[in-house]
PDB file of C-alpha atoms and ligand atoms in Angstrom:
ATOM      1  CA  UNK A 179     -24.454-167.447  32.927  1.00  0.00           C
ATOM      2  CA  UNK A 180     -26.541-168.941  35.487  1.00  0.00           C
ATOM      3  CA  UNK A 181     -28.601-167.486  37.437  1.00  0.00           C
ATOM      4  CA  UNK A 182     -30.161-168.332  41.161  1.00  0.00           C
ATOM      5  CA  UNK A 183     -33.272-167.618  40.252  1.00  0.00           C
ATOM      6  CA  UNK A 184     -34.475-167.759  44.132  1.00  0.00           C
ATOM      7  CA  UNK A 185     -32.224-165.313  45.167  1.00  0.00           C
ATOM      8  CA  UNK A 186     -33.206-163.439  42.246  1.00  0.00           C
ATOM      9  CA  UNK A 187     -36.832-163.394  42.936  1.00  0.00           C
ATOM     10  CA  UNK A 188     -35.734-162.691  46.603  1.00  0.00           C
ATOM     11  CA  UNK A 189     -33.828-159.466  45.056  1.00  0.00           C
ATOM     12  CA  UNK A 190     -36.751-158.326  43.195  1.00  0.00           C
ATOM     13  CA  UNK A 191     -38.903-158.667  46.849  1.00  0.00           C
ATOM     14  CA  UNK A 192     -40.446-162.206  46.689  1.00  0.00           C
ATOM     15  CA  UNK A 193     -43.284-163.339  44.209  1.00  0.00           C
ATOM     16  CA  UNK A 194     -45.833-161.220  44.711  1.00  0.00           C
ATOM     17  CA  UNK A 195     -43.808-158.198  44.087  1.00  0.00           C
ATOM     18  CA  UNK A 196     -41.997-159.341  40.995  1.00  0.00           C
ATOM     19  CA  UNK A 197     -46.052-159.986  40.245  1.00  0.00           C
ATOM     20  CA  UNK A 198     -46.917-156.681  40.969  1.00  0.00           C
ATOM     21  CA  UNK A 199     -43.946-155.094  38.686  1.00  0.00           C
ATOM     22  CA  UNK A 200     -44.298-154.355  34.760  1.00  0.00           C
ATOM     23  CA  UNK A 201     -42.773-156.363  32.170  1.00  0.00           C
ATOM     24  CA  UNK A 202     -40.604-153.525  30.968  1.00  0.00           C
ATOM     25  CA  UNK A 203     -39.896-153.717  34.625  1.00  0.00           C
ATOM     26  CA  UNK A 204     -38.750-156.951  34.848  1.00  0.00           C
ATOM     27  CA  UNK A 205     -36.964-157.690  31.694  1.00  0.00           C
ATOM     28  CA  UNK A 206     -34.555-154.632  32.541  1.00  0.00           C
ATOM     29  CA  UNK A 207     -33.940-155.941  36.451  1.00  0.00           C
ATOM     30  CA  UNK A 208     -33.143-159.499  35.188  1.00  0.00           C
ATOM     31  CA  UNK A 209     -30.690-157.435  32.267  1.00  0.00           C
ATOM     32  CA  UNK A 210     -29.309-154.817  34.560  1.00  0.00           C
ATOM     33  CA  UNK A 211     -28.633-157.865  37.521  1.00  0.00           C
ATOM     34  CA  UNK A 212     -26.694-160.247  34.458  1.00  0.00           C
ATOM     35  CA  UNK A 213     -24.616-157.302  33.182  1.00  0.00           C
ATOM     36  CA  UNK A 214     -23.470-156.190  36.457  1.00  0.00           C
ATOM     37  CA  UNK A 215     -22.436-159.674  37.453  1.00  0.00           C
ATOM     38  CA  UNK A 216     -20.516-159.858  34.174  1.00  0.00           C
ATOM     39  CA  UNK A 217     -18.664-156.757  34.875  1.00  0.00           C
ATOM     40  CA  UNK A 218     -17.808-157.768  38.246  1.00  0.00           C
ATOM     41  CA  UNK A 219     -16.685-161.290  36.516  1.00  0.00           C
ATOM     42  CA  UNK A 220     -14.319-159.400  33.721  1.00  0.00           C
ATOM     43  CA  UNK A 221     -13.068-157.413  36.244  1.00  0.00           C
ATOM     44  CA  UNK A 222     -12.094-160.162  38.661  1.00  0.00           C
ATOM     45  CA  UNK A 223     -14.595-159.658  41.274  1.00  0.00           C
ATOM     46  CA  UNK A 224     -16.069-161.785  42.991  1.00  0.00           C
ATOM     47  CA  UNK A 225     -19.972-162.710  41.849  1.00  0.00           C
ATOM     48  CA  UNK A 226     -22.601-160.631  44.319  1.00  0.00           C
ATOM     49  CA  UNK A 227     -24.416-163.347  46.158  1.00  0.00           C
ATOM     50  CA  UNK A 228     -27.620-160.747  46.547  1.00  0.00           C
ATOM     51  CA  UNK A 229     -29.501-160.464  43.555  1.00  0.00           C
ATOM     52  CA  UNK A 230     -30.258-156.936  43.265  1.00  0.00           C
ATOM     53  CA  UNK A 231     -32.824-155.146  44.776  1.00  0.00           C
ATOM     54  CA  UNK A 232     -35.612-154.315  42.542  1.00  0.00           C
ATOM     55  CA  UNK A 233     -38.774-152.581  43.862  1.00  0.00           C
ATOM     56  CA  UNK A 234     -42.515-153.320  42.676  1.00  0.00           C
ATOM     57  CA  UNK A 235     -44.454-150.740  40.484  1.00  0.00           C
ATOM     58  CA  UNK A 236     -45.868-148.865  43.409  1.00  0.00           C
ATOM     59  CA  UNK A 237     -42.849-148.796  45.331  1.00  0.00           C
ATOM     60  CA  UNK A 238     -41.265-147.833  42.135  1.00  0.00           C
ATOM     61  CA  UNK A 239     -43.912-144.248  42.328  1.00  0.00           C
ATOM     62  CA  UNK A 240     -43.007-144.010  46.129  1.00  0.00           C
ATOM     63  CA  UNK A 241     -39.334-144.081  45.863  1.00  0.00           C
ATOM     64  CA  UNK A 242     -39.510-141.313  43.124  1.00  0.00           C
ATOM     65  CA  UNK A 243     -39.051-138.381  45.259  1.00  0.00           C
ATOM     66  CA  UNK A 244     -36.804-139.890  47.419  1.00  0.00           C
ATOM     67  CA  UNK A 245     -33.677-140.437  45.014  1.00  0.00           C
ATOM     68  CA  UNK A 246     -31.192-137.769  43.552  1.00  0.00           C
ATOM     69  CA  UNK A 247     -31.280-139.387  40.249  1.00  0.00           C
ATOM     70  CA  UNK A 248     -34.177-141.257  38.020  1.00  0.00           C
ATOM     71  CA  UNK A 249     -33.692-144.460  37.296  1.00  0.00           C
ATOM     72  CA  UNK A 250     -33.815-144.543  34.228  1.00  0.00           C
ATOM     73  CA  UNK A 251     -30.850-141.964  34.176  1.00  0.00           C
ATOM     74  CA  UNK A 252     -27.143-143.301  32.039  1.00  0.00           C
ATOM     75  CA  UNK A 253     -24.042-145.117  33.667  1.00  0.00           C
ATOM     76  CA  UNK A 254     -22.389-142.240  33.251  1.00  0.00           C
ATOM     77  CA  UNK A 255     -24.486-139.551  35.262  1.00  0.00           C
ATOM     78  CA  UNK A 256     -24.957-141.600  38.414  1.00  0.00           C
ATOM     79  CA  UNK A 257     -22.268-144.353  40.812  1.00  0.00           C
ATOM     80  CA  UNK A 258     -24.230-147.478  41.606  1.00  0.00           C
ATOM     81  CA  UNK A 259     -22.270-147.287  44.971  1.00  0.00           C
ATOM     82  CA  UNK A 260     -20.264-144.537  46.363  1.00  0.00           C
ATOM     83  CA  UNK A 261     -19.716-141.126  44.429  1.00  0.00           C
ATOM     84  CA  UNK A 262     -18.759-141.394  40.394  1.00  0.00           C
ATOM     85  CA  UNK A 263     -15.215-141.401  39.675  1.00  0.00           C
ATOM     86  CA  UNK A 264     -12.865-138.778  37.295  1.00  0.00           C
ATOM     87  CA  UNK A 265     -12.842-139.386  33.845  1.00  0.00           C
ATOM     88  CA  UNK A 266      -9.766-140.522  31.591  1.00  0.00           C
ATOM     89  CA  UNK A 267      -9.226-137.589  29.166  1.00  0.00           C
ATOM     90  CA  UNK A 268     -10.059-138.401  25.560  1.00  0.00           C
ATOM     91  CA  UNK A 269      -8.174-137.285  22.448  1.00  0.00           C
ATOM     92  CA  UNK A 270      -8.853-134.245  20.630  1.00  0.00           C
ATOM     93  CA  UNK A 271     -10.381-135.859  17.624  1.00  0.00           C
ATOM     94  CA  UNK A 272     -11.845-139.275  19.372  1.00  0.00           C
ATOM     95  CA  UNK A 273     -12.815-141.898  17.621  1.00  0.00           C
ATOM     96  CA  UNK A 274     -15.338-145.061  18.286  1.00  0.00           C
ATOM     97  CA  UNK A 275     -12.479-147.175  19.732  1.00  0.00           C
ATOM     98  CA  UNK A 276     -11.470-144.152  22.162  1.00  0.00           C
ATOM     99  CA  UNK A 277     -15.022-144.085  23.322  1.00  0.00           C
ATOM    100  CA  UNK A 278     -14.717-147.862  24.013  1.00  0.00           C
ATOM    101  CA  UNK A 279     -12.091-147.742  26.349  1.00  0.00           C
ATOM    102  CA  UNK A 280     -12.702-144.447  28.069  1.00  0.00           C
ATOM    103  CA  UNK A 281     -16.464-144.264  28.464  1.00  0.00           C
ATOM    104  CA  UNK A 282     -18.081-147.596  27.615  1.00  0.00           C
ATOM    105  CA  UNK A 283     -17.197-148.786  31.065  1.00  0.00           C
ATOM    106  CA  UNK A 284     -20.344-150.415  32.007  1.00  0.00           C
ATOM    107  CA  UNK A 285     -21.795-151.602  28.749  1.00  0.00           C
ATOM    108  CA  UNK A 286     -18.793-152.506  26.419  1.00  0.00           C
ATOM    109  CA  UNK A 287     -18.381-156.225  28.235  1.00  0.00           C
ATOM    110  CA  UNK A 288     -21.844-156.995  27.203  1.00  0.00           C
ATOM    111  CA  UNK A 289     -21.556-155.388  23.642  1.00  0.00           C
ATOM    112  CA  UNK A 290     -18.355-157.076  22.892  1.00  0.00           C
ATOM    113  CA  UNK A 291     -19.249-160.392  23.682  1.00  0.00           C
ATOM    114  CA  UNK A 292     -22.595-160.349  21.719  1.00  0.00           C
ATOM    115  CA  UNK A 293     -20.379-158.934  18.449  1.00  0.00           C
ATOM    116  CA  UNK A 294     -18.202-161.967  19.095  1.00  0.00           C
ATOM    117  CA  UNK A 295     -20.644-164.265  19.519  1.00  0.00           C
ATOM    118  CA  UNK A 296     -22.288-162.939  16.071  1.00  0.00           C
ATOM    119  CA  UNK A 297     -18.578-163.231  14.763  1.00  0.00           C
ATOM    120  CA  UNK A 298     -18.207-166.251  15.468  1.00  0.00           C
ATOM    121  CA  UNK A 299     -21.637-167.641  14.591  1.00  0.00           C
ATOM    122  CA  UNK A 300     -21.066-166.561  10.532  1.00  0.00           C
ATOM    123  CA  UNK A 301     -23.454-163.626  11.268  1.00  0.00           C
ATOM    124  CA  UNK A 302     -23.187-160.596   8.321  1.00  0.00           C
ATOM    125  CA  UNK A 303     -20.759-157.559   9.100  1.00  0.00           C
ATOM    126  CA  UNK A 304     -23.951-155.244   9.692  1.00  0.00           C
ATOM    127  CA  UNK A 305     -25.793-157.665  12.116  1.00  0.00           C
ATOM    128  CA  UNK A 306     -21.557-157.916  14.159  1.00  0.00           C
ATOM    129  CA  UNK A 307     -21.770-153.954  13.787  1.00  0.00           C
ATOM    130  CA  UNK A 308     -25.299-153.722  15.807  1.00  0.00           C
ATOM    131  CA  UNK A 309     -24.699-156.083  18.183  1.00  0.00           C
ATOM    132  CA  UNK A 310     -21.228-153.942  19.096  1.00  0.00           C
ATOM    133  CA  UNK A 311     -23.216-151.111  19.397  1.00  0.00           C
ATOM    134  CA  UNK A 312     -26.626-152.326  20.791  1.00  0.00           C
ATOM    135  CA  UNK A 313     -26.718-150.816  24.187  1.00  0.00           C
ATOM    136  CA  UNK A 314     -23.815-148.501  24.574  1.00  0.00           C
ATOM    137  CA  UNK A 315     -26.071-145.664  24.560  1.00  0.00           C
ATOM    138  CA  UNK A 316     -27.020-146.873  28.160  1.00  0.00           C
ATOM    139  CA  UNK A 317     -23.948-145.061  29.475  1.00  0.00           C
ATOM    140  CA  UNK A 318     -26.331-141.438  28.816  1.00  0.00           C
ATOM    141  CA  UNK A 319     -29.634-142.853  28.996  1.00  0.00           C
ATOM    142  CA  UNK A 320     -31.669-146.233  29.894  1.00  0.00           C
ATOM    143  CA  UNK A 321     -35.278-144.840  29.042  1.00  0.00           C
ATOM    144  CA  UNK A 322     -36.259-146.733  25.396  1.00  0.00           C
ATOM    145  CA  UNK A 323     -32.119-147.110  24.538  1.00  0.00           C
ATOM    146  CA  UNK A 324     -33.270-148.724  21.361  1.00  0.00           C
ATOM    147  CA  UNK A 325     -34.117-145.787  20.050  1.00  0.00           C
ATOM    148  CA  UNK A 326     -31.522-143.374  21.345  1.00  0.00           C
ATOM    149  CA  UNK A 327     -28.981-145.951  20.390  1.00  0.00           C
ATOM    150  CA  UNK A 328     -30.161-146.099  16.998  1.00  0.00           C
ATOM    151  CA  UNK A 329     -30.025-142.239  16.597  1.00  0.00           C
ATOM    152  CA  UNK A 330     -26.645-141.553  17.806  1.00  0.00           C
ATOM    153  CA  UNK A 331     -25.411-143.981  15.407  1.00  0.00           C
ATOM    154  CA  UNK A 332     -27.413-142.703  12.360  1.00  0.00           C
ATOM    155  CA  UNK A 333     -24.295-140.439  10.866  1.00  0.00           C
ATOM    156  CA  UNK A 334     -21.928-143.476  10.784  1.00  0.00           C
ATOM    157  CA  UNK A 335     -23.616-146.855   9.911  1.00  0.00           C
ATOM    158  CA  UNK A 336     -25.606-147.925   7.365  1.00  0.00           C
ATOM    159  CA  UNK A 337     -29.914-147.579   8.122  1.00  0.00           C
ATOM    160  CA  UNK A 338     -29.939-151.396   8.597  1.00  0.00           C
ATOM    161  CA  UNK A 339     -27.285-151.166  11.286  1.00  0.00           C
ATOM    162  CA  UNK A 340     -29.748-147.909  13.025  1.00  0.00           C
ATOM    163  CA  UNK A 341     -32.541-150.429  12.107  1.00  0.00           C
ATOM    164  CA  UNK A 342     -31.290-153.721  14.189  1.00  0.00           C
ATOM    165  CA  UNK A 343     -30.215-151.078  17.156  1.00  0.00           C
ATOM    166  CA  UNK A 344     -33.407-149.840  17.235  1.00  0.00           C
ATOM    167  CA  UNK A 345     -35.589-152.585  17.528  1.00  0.00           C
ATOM    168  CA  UNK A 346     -33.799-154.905  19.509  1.00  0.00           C
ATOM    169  CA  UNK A 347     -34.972-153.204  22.495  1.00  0.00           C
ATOM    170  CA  UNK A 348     -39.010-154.670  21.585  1.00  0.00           C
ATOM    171  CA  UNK A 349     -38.409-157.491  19.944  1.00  0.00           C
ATOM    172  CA  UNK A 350     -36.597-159.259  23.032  1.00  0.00           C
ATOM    173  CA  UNK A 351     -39.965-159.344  24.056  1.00  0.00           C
ATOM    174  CA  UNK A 352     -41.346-161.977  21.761  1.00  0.00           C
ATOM    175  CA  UNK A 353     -40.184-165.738  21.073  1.00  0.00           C
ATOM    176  CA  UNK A 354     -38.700-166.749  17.200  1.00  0.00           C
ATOM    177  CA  UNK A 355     -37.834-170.243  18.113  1.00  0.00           C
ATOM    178  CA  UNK A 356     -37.030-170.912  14.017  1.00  0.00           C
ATOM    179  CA  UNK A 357     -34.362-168.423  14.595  1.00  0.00           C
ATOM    180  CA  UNK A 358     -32.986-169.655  18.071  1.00  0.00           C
ATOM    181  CA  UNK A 359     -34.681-166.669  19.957  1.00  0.00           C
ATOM    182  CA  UNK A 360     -35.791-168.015  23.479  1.00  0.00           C
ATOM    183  CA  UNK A 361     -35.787-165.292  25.376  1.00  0.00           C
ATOM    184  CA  UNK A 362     -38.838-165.390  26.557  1.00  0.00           C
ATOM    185  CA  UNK A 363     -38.752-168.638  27.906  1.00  0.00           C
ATOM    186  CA  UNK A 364     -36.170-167.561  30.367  1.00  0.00           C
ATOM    187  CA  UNK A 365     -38.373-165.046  31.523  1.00  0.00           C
ATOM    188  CA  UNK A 366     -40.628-167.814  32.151  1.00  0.00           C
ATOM    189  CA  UNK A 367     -38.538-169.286  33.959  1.00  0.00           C
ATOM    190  CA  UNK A 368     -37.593-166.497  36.039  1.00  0.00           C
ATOM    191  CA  UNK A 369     -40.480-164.890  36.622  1.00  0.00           C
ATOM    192  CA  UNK A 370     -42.584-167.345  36.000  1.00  0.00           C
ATOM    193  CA  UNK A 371     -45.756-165.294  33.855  1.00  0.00           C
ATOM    194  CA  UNK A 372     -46.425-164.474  30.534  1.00  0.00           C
ATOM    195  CA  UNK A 373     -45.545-160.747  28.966  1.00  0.00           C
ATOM    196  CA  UNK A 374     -47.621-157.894  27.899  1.00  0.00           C
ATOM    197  CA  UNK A 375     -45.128-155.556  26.766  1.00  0.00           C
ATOM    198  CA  UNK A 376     -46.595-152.250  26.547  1.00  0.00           C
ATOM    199  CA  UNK A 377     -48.703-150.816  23.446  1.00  0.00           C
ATOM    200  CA  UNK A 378     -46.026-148.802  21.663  1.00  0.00           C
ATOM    201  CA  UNK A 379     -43.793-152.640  22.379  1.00  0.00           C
ATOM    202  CA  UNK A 380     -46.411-154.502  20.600  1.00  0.00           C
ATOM    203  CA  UNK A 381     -46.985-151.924  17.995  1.00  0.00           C
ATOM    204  CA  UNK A 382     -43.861-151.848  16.753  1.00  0.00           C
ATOM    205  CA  UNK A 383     -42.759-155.421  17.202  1.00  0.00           C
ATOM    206  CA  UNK A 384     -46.033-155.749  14.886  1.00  0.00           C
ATOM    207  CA  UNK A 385     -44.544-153.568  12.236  1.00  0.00           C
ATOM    208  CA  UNK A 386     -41.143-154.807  12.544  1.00  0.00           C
ATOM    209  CA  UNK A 387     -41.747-158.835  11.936  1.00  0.00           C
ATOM    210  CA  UNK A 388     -42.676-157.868   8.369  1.00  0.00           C
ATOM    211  CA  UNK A 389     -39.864-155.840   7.958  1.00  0.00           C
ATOM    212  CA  UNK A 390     -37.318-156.624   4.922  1.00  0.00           C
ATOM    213  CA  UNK A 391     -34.645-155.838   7.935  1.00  0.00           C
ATOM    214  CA  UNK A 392     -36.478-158.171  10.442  1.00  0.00           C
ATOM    215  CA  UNK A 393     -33.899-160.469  10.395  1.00  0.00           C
ATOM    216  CA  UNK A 394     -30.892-157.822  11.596  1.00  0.00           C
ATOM    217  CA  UNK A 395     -33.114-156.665  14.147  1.00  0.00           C
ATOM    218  CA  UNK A 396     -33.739-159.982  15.141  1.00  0.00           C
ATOM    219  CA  UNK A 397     -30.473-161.420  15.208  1.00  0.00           C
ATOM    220  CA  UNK A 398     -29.579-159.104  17.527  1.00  0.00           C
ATOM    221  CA  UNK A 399     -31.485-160.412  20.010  1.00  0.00           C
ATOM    222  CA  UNK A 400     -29.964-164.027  19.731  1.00  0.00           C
ATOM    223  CA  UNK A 401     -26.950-162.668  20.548  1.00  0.00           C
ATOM    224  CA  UNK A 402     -28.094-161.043  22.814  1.00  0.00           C
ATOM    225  CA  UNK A 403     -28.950-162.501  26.565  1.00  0.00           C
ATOM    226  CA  UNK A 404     -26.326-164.758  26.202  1.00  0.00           C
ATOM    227  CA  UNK A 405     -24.077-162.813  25.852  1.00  0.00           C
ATOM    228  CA  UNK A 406     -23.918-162.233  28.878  1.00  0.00           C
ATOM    229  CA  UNK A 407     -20.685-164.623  29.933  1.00  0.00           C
ATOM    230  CA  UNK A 408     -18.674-164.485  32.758  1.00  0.00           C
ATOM    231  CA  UNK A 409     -16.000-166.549  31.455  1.00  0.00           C
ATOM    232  CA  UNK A 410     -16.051-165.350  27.581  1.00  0.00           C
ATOM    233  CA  UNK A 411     -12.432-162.998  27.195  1.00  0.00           C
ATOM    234  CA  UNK A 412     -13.502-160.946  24.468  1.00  0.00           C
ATOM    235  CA  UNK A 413     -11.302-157.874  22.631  1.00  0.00           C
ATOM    236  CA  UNK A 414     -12.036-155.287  20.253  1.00  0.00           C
ATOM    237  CA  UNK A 415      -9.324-156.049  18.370  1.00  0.00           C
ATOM    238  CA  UNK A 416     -10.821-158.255  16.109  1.00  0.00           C
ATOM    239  CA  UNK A 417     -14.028-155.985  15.433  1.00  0.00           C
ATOM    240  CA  UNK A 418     -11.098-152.984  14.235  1.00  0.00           C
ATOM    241  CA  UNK A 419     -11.310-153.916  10.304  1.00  0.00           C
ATOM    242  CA  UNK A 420     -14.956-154.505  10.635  1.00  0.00           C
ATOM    243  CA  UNK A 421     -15.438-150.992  12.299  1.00  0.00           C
ATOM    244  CA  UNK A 422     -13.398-149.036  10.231  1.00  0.00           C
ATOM    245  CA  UNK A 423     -15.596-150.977   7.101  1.00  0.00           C
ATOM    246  CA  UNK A 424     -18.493-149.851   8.454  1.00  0.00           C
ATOM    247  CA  UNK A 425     -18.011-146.922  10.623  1.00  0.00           C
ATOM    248  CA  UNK A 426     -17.697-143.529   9.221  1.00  0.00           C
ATOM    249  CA  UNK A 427     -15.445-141.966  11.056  1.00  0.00           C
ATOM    250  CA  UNK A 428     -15.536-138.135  10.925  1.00  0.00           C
ATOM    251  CA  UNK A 429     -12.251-136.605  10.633  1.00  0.00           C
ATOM    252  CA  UNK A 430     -12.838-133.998  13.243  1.00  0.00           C
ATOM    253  CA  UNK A 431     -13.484-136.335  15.757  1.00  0.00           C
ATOM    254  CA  UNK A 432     -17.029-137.761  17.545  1.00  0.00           C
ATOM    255  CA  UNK A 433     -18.576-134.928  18.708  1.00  0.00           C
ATOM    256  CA  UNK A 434     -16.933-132.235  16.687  1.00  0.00           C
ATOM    257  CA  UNK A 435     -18.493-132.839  12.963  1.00  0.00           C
ATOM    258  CA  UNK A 436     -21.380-130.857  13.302  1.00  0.00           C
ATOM    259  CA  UNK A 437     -23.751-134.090  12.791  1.00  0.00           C
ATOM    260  CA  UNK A 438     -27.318-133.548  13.949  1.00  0.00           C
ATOM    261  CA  UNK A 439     -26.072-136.120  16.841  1.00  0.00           C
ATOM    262  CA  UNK A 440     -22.313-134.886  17.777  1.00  0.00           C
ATOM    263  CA  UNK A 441     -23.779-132.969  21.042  1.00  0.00           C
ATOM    264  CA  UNK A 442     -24.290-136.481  21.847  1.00  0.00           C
ATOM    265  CA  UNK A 443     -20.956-137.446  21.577  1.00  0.00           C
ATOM    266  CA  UNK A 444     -19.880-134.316  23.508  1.00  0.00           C
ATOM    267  CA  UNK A 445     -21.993-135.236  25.953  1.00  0.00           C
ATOM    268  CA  UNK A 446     -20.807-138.927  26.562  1.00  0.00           C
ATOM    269  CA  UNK A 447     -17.165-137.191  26.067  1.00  0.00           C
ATOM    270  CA  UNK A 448     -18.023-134.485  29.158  1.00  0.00           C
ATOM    271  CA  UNK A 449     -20.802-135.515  31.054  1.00  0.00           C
ATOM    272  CA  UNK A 450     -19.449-133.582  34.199  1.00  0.00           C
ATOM    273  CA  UNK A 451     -19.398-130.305  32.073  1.00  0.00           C
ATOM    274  CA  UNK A 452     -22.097-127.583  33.795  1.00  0.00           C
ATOM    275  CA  UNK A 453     -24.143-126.148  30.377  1.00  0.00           C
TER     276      UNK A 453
HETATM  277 FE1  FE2 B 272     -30.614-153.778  24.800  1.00  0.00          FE
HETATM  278 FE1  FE2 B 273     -27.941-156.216  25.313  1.00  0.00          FE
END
């Protein structure tokens, strides 16, 4: 996808406050402002010509108490524009696939077309897995989702899928040009500054390049930003065989196992229930 990277910076508030803004900051604007375009693409809409409004660090503070909702709060719990809409009724038992369609609204174009682009690049069935599942947690939370991600998968996929989930989120931070990861320099680009990700970012990207799983992790991140592709159809239809290989589906249904994680599940099933 292209993006008009002056009307981007423009979004953000001009130079000096995308200067002014974090890192963190940044890299989830320029994500946030690509996935909503591709949503409005799938959906047959026409491409916003703003870029979206992102506010510097301080104003960040000021706006605080001014807002109903944090921002780092899921799809699912706040409307980007108006008031939220009613909620398709799930089956009793619901599976991953029923999830997709009913509540993955915001994040499954992105997640779909990074599995097929890992499909279709020869990538292994766990590294197609994580990149299905990579940011779907985003429709209850946005605050580290590589780590929430990873744990309400735990139950159901193998710990290298958990692994790749949960470390995508700080290794998009750094470069692997012998493994096609650029990111970075689009950041560059866009921005135009180099990174410093936060401690706990570093830290872990530290431990995780030595990782025997590096690679999973990794490849998630190729498939990653560009994935985001206004013009890619994408299905889950062909990612069926390679879910229900590697997806353990509880019988009862998601949410209603008893797994450390299925209040989760419940949650992303009723987020407009009271208690
Ligand atoms: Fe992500
Ligand atoms: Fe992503």
């Amino acid at each position: 996808m292209d993006i008009d990277r002056r009307a981007f910076i423009v979004g953000l508030g001009g130079r000096r406050a995308v200067s002014l803004k974090s890192d963190e900051a940044r890299a989830d604007a320029l994500e946030e402002y690509l996935s909503r375009e591709l949503n409005a693409a799938v959906n047959g809409q026409a491409p916003t010509t703003a870029a979206p409004s992102f506010p510097t660090t301080a104003e960040i503070a000021a706006q605080i108490e001014t807002r109903p909702t944090r921002r780092g709060v899921g799809n699912l719990f706040a409307a980007r524009t108006g008031n939220v809409k009613r909620l398709p009724t799930m089956p009793a038992k619901p599976r991953l696939v029923d999830f997709f369609t009913d509540r993955f609204a915001n994040t499954s174009n992105h997640c779909l077309q990074s599995a097929t682009k890992a499909l279709r690049s020869g990538m292994t069935e766990d590294v197609v897995m994580a990149c299905l599942l990579h940011d779907v947690v985003q429709e209850i939370i946005k605050v580290d989702h590589g780590w929430w991600g990873a744990q309400l998968f735990e139950p159901y996929v193998s710990e290298k899928v958990t692994f790749a989930i949960r470390y995508h989120q700080a290794l998009r931070f750094y470069a692997d040009p012998a493994n096609g990861y650029e990111y970075p320099d689009l950041y560059h680009r866009v921005f135009g500054s180099d990174y410093k990700p936060e401690p706990y970012i570093e830290q872990t990207y530290q431990m995780v390049r030595k990782h025997k799983w590096y690679g999973e992790a990794r490849m998630v991140t190729v498939n990653d930003l560009y994935a985001f592709d206004a013009n890619a159809q994408v299905s889950l239809d062909p990612f069926i065989d390679i879910i229900g290989r590697q997806f353990k589906q509880p019988k009862e249904g998601l949410g209603y196992d008893n797994s450390p994680v299925a209040h989760m599940w419940r949650t992303i099933e009723r987020p407009d229930a009271p208690l």
